[in-house]
PDB file of C-alpha atoms and ligand atoms in Angstrom:
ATOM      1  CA  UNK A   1       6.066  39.147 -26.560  1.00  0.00           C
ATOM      2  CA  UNK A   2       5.803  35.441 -25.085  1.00  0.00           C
ATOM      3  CA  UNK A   3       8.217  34.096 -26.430  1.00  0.00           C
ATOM      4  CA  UNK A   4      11.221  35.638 -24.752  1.00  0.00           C
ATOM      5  CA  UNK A   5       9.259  34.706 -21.326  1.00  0.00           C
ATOM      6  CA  UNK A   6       8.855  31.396 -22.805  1.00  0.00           C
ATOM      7  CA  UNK A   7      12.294  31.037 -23.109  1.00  0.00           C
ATOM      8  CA  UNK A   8      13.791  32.366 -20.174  1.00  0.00           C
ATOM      9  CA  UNK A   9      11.400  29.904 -17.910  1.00  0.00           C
ATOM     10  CA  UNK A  10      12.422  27.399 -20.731  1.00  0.00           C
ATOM     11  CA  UNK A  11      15.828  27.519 -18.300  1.00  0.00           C
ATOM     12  CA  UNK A  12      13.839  27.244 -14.916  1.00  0.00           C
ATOM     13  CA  UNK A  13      13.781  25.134 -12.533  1.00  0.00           C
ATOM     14  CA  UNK A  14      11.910  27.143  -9.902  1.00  0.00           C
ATOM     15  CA  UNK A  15       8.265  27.180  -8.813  1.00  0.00           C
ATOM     16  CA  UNK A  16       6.180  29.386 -10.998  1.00  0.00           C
ATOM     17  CA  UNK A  17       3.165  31.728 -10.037  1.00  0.00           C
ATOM     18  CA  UNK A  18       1.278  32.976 -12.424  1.00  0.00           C
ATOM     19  CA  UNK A  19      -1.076  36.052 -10.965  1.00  0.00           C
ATOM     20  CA  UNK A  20      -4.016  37.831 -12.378  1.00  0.00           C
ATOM     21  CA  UNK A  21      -4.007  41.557 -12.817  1.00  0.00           C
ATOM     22  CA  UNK A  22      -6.424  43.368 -12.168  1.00  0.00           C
ATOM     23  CA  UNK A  23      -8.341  42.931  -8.819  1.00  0.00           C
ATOM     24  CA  UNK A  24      -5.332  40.715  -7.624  1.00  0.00           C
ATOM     25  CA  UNK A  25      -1.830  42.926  -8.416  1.00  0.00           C
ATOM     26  CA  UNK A  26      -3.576  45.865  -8.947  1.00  0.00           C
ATOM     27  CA  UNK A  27      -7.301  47.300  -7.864  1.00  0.00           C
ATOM     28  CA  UNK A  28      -9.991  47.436 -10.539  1.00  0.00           C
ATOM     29  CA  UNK A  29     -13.423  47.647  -9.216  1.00  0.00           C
ATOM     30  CA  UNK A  30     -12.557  50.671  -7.184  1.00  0.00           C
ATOM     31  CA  UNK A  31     -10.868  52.797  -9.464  1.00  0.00           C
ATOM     32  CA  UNK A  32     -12.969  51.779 -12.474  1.00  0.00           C
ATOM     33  CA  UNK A  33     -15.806  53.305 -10.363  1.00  0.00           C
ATOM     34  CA  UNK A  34     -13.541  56.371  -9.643  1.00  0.00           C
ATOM     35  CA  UNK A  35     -13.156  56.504 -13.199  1.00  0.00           C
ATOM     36  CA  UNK A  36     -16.783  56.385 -13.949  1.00  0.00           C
ATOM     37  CA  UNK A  37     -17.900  59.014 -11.410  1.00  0.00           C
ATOM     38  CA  UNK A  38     -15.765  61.194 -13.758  1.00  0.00           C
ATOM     39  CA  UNK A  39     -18.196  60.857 -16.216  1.00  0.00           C
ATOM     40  CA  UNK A  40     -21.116  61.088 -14.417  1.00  0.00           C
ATOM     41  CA  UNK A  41     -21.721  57.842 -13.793  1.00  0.00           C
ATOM     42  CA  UNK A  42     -21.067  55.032 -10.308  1.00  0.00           C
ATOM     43  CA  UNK A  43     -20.728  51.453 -10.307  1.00  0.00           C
ATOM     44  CA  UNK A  44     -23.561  49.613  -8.161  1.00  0.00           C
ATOM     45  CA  UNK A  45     -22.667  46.522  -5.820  1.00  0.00           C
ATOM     46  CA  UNK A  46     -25.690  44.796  -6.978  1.00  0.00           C
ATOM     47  CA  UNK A  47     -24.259  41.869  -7.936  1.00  0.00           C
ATOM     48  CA  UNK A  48     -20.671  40.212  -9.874  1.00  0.00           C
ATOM     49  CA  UNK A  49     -20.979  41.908 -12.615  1.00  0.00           C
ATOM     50  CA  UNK A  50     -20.054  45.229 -14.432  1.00  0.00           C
ATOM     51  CA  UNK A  51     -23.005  45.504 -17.367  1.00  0.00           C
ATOM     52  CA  UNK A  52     -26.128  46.356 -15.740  1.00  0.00           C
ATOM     53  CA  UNK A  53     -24.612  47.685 -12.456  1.00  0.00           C
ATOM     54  CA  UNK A  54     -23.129  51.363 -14.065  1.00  0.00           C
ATOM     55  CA  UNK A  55     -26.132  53.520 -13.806  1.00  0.00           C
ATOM     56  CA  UNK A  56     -25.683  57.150 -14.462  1.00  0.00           C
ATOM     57  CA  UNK A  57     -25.681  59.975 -11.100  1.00  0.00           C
ATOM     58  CA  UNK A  58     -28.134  62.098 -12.453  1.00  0.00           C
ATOM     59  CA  UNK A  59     -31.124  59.535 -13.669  1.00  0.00           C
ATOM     60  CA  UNK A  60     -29.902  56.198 -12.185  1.00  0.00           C
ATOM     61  CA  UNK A  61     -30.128  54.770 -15.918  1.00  0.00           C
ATOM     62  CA  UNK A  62     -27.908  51.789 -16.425  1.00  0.00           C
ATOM     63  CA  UNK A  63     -25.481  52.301 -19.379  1.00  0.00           C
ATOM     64  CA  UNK A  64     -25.844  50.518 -22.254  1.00  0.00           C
ATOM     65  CA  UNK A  65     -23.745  47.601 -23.298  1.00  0.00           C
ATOM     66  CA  UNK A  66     -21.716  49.383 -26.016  1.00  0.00           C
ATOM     67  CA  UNK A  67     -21.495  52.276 -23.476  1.00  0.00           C
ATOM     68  CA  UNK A  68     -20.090  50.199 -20.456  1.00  0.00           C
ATOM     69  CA  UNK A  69     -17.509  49.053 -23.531  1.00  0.00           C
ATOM     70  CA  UNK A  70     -16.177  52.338 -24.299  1.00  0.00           C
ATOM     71  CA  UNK A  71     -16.073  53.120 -20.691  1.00  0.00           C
ATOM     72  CA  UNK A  72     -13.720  50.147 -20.076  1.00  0.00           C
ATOM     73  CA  UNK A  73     -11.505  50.967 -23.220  1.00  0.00           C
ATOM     74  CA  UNK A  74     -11.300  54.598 -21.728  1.00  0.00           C
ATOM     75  CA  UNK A  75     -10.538  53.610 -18.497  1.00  0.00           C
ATOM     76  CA  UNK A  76      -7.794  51.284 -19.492  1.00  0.00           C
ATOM     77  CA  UNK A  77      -6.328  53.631 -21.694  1.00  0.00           C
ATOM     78  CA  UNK A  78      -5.754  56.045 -18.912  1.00  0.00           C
ATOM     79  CA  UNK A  79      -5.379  53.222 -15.957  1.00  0.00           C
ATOM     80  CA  UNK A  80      -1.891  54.957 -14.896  1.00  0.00           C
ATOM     81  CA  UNK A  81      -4.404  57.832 -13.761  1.00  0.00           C
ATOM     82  CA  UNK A  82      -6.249  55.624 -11.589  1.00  0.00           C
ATOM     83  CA  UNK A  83      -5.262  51.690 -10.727  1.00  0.00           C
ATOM     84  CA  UNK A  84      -3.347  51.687  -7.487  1.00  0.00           C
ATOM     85  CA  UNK A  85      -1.878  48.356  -6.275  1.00  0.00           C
ATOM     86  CA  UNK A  86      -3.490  45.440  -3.915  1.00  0.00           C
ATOM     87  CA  UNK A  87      -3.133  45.869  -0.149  1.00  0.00           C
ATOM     88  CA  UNK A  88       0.481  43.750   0.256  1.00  0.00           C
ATOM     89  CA  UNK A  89       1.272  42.577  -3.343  1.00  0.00           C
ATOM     90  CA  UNK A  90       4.521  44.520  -3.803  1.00  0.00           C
ATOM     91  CA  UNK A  91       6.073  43.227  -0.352  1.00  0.00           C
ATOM     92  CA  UNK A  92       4.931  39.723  -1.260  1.00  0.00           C
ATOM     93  CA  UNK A  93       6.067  39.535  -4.567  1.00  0.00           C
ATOM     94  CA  UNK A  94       9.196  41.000  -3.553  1.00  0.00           C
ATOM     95  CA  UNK A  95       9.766  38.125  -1.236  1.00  0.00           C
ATOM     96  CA  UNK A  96       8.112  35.189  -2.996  1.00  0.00           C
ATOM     97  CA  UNK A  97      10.477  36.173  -6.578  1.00  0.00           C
ATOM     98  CA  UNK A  98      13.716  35.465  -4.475  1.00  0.00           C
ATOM     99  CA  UNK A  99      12.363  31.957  -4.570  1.00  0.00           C
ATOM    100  CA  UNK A 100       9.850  31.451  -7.662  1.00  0.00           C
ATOM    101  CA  UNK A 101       9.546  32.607 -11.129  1.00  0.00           C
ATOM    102  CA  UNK A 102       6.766  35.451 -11.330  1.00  0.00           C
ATOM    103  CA  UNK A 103       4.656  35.886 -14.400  1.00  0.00           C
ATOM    104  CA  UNK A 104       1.848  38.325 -15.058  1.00  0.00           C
ATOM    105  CA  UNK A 105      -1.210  37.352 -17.041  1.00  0.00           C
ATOM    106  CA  UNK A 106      -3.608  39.602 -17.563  1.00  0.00           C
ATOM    107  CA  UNK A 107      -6.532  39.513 -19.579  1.00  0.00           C
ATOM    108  CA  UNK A 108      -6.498  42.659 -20.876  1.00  0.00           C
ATOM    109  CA  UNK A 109      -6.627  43.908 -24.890  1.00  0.00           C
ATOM    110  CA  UNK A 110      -3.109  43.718 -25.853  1.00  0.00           C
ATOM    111  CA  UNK A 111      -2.962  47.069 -27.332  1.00  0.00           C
ATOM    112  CA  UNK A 112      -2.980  48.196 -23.633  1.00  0.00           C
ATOM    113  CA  UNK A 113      -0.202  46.653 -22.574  1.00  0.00           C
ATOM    114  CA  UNK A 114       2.519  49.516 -22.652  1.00  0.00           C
ATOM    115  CA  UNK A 115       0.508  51.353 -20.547  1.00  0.00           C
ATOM    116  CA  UNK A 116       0.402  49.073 -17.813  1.00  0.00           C
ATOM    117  CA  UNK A 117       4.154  47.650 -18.107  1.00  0.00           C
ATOM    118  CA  UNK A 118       4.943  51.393 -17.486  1.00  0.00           C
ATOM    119  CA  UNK A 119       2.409  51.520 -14.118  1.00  0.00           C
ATOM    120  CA  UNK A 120       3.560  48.208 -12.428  1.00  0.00           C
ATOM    121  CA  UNK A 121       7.236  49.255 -13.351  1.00  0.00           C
ATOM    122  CA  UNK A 122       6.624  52.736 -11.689  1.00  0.00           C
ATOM    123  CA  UNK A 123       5.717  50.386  -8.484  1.00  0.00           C
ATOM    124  CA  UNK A 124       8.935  48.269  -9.354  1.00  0.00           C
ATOM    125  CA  UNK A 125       6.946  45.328 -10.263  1.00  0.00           C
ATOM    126  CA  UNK A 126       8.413  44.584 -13.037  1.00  0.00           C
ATOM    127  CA  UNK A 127       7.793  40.487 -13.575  1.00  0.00           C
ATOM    128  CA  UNK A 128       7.654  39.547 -16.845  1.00  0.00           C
ATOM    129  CA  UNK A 129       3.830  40.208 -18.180  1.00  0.00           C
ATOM    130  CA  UNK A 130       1.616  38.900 -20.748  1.00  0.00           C
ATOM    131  CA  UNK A 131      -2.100  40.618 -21.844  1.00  0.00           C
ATOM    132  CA  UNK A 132      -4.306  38.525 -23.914  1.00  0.00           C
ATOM    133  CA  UNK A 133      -7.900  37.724 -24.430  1.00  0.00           C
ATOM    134  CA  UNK A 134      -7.218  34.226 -25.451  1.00  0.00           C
ATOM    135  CA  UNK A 135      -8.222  31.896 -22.172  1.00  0.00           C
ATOM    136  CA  UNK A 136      -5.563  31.538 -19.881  1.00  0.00           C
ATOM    137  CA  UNK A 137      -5.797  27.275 -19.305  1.00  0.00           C
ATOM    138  CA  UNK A 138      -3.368  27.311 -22.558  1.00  0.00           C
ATOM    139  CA  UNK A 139      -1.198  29.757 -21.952  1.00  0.00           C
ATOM    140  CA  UNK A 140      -0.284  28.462 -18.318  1.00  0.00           C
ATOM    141  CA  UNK A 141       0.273  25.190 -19.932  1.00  0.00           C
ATOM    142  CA  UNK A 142       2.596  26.608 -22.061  1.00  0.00           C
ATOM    143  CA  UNK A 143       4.723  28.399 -19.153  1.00  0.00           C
ATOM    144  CA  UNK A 144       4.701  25.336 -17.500  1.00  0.00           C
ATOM    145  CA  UNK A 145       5.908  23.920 -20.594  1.00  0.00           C
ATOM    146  CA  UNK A 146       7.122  20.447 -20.491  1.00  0.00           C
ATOM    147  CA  UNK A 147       8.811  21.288 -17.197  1.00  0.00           C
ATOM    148  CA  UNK A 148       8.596  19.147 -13.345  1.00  0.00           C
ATOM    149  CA  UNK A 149       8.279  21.960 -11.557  1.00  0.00           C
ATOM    150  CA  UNK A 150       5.236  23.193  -9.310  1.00  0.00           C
ATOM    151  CA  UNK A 151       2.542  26.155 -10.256  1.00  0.00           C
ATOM    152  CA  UNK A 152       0.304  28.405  -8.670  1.00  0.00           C
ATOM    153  CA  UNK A 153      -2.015  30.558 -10.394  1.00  0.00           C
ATOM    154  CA  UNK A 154      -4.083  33.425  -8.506  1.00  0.00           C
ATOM    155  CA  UNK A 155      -6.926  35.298 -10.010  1.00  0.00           C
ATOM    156  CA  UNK A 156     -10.042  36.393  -9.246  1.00  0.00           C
ATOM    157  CA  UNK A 157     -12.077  34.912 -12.291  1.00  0.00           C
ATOM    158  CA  UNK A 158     -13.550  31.157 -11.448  1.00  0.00           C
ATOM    159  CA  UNK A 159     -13.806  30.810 -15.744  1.00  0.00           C
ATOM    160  CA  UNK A 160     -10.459  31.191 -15.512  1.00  0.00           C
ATOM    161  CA  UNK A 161     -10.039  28.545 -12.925  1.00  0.00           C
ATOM    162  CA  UNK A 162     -11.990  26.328 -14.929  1.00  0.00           C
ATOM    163  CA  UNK A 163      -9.421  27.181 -17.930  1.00  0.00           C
ATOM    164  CA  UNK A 164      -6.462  26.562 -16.049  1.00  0.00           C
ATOM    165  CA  UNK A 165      -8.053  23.228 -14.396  1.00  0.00           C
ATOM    166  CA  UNK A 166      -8.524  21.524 -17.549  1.00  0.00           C
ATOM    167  CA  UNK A 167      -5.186  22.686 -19.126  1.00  0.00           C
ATOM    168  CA  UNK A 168      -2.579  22.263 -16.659  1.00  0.00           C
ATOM    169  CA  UNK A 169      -4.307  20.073 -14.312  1.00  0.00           C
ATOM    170  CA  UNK A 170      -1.003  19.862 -11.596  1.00  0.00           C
ATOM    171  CA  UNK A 171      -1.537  23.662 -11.094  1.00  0.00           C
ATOM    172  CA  UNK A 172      -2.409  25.101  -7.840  1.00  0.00           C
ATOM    173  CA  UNK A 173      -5.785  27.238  -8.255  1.00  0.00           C
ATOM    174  CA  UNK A 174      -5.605  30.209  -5.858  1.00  0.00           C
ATOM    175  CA  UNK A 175      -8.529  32.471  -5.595  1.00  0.00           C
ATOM    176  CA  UNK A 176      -7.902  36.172  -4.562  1.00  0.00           C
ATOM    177  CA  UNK A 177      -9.491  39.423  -5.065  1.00  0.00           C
ATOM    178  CA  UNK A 178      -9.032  43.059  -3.518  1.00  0.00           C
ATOM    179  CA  UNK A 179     -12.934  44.098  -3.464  1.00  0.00           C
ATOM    180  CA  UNK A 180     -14.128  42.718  -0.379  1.00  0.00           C
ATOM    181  CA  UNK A 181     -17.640  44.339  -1.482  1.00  0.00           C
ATOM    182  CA  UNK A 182     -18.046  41.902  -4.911  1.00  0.00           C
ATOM    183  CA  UNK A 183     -16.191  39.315  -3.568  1.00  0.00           C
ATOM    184  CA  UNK A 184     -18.616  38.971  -1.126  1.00  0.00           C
ATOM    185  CA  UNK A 185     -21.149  38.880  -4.714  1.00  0.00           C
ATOM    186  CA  UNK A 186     -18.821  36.266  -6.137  1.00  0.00           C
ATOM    187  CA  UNK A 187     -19.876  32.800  -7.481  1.00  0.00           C
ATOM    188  CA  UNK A 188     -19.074  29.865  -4.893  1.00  0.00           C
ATOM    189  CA  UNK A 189     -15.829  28.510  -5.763  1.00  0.00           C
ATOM    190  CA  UNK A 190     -15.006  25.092  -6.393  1.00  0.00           C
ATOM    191  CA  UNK A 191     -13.447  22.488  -3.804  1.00  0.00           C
ATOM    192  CA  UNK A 192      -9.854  22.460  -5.271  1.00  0.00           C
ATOM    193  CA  UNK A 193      -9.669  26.305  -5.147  1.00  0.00           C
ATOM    194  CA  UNK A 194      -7.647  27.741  -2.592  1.00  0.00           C
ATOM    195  CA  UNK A 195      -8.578  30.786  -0.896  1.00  0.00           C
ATOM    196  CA  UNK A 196      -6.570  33.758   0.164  1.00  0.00           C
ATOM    197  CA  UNK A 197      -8.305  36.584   2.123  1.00  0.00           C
ATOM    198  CA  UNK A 198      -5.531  39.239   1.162  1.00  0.00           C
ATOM    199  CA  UNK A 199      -1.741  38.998  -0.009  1.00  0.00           C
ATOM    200  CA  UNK A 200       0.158  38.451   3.092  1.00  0.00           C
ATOM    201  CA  UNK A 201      -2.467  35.146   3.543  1.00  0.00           C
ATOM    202  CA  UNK A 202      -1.482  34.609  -0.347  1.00  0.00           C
ATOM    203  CA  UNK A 203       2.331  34.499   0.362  1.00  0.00           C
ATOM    204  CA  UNK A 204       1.701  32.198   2.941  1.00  0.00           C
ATOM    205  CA  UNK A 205      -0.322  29.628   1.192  1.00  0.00           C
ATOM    206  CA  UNK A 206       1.760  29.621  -1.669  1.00  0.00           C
ATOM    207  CA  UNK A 207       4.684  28.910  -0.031  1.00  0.00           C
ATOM    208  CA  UNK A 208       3.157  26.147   1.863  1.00  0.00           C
ATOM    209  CA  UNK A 209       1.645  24.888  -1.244  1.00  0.00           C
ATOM    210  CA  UNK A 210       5.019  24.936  -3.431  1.00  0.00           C
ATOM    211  CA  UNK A 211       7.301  23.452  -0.772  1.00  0.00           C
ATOM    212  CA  UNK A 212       9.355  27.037  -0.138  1.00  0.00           C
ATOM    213  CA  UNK A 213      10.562  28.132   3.209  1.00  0.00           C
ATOM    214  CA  UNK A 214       9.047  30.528   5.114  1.00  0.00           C
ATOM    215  CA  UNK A 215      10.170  33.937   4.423  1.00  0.00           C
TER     216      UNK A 215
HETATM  217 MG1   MG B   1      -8.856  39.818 -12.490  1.00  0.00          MG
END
């Protein structure tokens, strides 16, 4: 599945950005937690993270680690039901892919990616994607390839930050993330991480940041 993405950007000699799923193309937190009211159970604020925070409506008894599992698996399984896209992502994609290669890399099981190739084509988003649990450091790197050309990489994750840091060190670390209620939770970020408060602040800062005109 990488391969042919591999080799298409082999050609390149555009910018690249490299974005995050879920929680930066499309929301997570709340539609996981529409999800889970549907079995009886909400997602609590309480701090970034998921295990611990699911607690049941009728008791208030957090689900149990195996439990939250299945509840993710079933929720991605069905995420065509419920993910809806980030506030701005489609208009800025839109205008950033007339300039820069776009690549999706979501960290996702793989055996879920049909489903959500169909759901971001449905919204016409249809960059090339990749869904892996491997870290993501190496497989930027290896988009990058061996190529002079400049990166950007949004998500919402700082271990994936780290990742990317450490494997393609040139690349432009861009944090952004559509809950404004757990980002507000999140770890602090490092220095060399670039903020964005929502997409139309992303577009701009990635354009600034790789050199392309304003749109
Ligand atoms: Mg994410």
């Amino acid at each position: 599945m990488i391969d042919p993405i591999l080799e298409r950007l082999s050609a390149s000699r555009r910018p690249l950005v490299v974005c995050d799923v879920d929680e930066v193309v499309l929301e997570f937190l709340d539609p996981f937690d529409h999800y889970l009211n549907s079995v009886g159970h909400r997602l609590h604020p309480d701090s970034f993270r998921l295990h611990g925070n699911i607690r049941s409506l009728s008791g208030d008894i957090a689900a149990a680690d195996d439990m939250v599992e299945r509840m993710q698996e079933e929720f991605f399984a069905s995420q065509d039901r419920w993910q809806t896209l980030a506030r701005g992502v489609d208009r800025a994609l839109d205008s950033l892919s007339r300039d820069a290669d776009i690549v999706f890399l979501t960290a996702m099981p793989p055996r879920h990616h049909d489903i959500r190739r169909a759901l971001l084509d449905r919204h016409r988003l249809d960059f090339p994607m990749i869904a892996t649990e491997e870290p993501k450091g190496p497989v930027v790197a290896g988009l990058i390839g061996g190529r002079d050309v400049p990166a950007v990489f949004v998500d919402d994750i700082a271990h994936n930050h780290h990742s990317v840091r450490s494997h393609a060190p040139g690349c432009i670390l861009m944090h952004l993330m559509a809950n404004r209620t757990f980002r507000a939770l999140a770890p602090a970020l490092d220095d060399d991480v670039v903020i964005a408060d929502d997409w139309s602040h992303a577009e701009r800062l990635i354009r600034e940041h790789l050199g392309l005109m304003r749109a």
